[in-house]
XYZ file of C-alpha atoms in Angstrom:
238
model
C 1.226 -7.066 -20.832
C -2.228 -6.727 -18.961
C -4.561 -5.883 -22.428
C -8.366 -6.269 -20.972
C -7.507 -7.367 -17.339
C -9.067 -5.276 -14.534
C -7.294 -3.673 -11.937
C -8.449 -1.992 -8.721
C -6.128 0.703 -6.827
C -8.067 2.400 -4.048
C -6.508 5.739 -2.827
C -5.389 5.759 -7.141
C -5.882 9.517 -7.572
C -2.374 10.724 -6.234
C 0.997 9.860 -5.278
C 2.114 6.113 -4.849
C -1.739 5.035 -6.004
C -1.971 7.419 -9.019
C 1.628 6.157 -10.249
C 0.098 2.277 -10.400
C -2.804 2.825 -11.651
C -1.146 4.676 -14.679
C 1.593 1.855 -15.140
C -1.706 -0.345 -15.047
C -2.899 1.692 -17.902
C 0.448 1.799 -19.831
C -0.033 -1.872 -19.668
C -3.386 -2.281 -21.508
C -4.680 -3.007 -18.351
C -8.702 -1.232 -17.297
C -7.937 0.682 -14.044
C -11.136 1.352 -11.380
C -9.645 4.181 -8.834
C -11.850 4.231 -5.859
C -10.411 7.447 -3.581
C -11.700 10.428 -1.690
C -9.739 13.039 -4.096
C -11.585 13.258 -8.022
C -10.798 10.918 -10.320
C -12.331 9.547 -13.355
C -13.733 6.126 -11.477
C -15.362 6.651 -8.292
C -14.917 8.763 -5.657
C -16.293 7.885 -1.804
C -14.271 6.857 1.677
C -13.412 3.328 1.718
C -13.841 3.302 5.194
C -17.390 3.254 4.937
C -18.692 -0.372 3.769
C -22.085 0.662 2.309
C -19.454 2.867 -0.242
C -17.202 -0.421 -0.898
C -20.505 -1.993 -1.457
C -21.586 0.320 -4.624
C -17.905 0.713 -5.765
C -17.398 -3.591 -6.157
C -21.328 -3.684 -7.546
C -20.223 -1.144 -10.205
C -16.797 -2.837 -11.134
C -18.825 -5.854 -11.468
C -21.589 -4.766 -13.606
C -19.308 -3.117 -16.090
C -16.632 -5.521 -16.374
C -17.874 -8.353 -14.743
C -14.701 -9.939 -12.939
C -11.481 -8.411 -11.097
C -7.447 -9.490 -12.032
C -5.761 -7.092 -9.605
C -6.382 -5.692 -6.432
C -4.428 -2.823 -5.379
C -4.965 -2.182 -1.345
C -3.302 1.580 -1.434
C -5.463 4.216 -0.032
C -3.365 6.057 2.747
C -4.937 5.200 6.406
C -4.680 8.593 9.413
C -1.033 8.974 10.880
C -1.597 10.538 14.481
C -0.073 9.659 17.592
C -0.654 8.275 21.108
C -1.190 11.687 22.252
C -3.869 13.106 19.892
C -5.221 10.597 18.074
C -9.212 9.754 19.594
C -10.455 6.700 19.588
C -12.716 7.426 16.676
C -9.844 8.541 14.527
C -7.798 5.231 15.714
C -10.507 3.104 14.658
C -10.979 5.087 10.994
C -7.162 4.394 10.232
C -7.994 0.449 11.202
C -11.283 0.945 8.789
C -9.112 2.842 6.030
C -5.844 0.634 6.343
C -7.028 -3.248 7.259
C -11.070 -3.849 7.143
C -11.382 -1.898 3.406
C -8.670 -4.282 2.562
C -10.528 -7.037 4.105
C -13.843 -6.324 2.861
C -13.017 -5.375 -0.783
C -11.181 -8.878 -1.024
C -14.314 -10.502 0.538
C -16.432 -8.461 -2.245
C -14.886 -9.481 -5.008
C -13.595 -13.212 -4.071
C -16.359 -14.840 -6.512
C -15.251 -12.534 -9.185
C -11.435 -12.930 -9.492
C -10.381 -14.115 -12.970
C -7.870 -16.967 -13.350
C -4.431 -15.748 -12.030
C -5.673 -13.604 -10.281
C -3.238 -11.226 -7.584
C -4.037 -8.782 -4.760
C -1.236 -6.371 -3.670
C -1.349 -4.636 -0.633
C 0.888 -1.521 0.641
C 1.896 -2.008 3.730
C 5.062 0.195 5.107
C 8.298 -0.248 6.837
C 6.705 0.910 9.486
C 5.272 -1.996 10.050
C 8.331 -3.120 11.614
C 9.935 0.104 12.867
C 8.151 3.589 14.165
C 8.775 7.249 14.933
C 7.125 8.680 17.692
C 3.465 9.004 17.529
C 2.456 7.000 14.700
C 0.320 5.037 16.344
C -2.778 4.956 13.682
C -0.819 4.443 10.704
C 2.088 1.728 12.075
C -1.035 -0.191 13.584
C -2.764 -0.378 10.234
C 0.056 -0.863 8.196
C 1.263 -3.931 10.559
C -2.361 -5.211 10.049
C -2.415 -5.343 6.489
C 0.578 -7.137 6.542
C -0.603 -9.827 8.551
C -4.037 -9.690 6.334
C -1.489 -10.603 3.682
C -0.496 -13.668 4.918
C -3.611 -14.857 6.258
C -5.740 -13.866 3.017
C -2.799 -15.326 0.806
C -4.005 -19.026 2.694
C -7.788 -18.473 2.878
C -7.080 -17.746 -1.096
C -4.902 -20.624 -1.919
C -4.789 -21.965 -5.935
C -7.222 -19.172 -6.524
C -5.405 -15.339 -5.556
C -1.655 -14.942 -4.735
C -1.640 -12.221 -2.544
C 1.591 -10.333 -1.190
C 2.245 -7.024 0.130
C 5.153 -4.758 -0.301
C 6.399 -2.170 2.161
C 7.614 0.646 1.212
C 10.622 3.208 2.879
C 10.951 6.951 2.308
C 9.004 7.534 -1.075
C 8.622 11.366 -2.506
C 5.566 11.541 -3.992
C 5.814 15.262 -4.675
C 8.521 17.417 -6.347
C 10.996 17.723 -4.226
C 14.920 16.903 -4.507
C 16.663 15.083 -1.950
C 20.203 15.429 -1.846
C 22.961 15.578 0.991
C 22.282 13.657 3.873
C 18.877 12.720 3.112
C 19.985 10.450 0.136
C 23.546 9.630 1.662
C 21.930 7.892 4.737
C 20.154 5.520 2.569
C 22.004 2.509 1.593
C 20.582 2.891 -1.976
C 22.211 6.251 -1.903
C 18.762 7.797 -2.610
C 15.225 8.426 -1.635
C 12.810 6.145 -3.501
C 10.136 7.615 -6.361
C 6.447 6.077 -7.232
C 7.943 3.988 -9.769
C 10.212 1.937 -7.585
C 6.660 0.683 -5.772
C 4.443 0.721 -9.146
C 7.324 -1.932 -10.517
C 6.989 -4.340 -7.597
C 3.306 -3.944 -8.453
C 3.008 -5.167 -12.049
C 6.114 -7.682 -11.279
C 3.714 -9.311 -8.402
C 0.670 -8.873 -10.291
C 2.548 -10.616 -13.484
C 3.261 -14.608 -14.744
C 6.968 -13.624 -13.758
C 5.885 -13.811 -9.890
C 3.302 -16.868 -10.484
C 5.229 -19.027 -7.516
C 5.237 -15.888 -5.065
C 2.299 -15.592 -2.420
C 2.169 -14.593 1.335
C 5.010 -12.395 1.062
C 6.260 -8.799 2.037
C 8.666 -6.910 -0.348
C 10.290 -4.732 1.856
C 10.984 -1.274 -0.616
C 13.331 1.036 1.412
C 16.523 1.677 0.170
C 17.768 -0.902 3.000
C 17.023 1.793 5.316
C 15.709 -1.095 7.577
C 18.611 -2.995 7.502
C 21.182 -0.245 8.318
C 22.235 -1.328 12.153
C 21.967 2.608 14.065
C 24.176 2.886 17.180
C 25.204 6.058 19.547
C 28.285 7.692 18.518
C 28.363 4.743 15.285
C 29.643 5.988 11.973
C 28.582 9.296 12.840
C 25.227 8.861 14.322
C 24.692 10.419 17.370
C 21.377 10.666 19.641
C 20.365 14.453 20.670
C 16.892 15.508 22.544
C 15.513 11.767 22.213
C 15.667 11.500 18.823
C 18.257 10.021 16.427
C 20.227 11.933 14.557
């Protein structure tokens, strides 16, 4: 499906990022991870730009143009009340300027049909409680999506997709925790890493400056006091 195109997946070594860049490689498809965690590709911080500077200079020299951009790497979750300034600003660096700058990198170098896929969140349109870091970054990217998907226009088709609850571990979730979803369940990698390849594919060659929202319709389940159940206890909903 992708034999000899290049894909990059930052934050690729586990979880959501790890599950695309494998599908990637399933695919015929010659994955560059960049993350923190080590991997077989490169390991640094994309929030540092001297870092995204040598990672894009050694894509480059080795294969010599980028098809796929995978924006993944997870940005800081604190909240309102702990989170520094410092730390606020490293999620921003981590979740929208990486994003930003890696795009910027390798804009002369994207081969023809070329896509960029960025993972937002739903909580980039809905929050918990001191979240601050991570909602703000993941609401940036999504707006980065739209803008870059202009600036890029005939050239890149860039989209995002946001995903819900996703277990990225072992566990099971049964009971409540899958009943509440509309889907009946809590999403997997794979539900995200398909969106990916669709987006990144021929199939999706009339999609750009979109968000696929990936929650189980979690976002579109209307929540009210004493509603089907629900019920609000100790400021938080139930």
């Amino acid at each position: 499906m992708f034999a000899n195109r290049v894909a990059v997946v930052t934050g690729g070594a586990k979880g959501i990022g790890r599950v695309i860049a494998d599908s990637f490689t399933a695919a015929g498809a010659r994955v560059c991870v960049i993350d923190l965690l080590p991997n077989n590709y490169f390991v640094g911080d994309i929030a540092d730009p001297a870092t995204l500077e040598s990672f894009a200079r050694k894509v480059i020299d080795e294969f010599g143009q980028v098809d796929f951009l995978i924006n993944n790497a997870l940005p800081l979750m604190k909240g309102i009340d702990s989170c520094s300034y410092e730390e606020f600003d490293y999620a921003l660096r981590v979740g929208v300027a990486a994003p930003f700058y890696l795009a910027k990198l390798f804009s002369p170098y994207f081969g023809q049909g070329a896509s960029i896929v960025n993972i937002s969140s739903s909580r980039d349109r809905m929050s918990q409680p001191q979240t601050e870091s991570y909602t703000a970054a993941k609401g940036g990217i999504s707006a980065l999506t739209h803008a870059l998907a202009v600036s890029f226009s005939g050239s890149v088709r860039v989209n995002s997709i946001s995903p819900g609850w996703i277990e990225t571990g072992d566990t099971i979730w049964d009971g409540a925790d899958a009943a509440q979803q509309p889907a009946g369940r809590v999403g997997n990698p794979m539900d995200i890493a398909n969106m990916v390849l669709y987006l990144c594919s021929d199939k999706a060659g009339f999609i750009t400056g979109e968000n696929i929202c990936i929650d189980g319709g979690m976002t579109r389940q209307m929540i009210y006091h004493n509603d089907f159940g629900w019920t609000l206890q100790k400021g938080e909903s139930r």
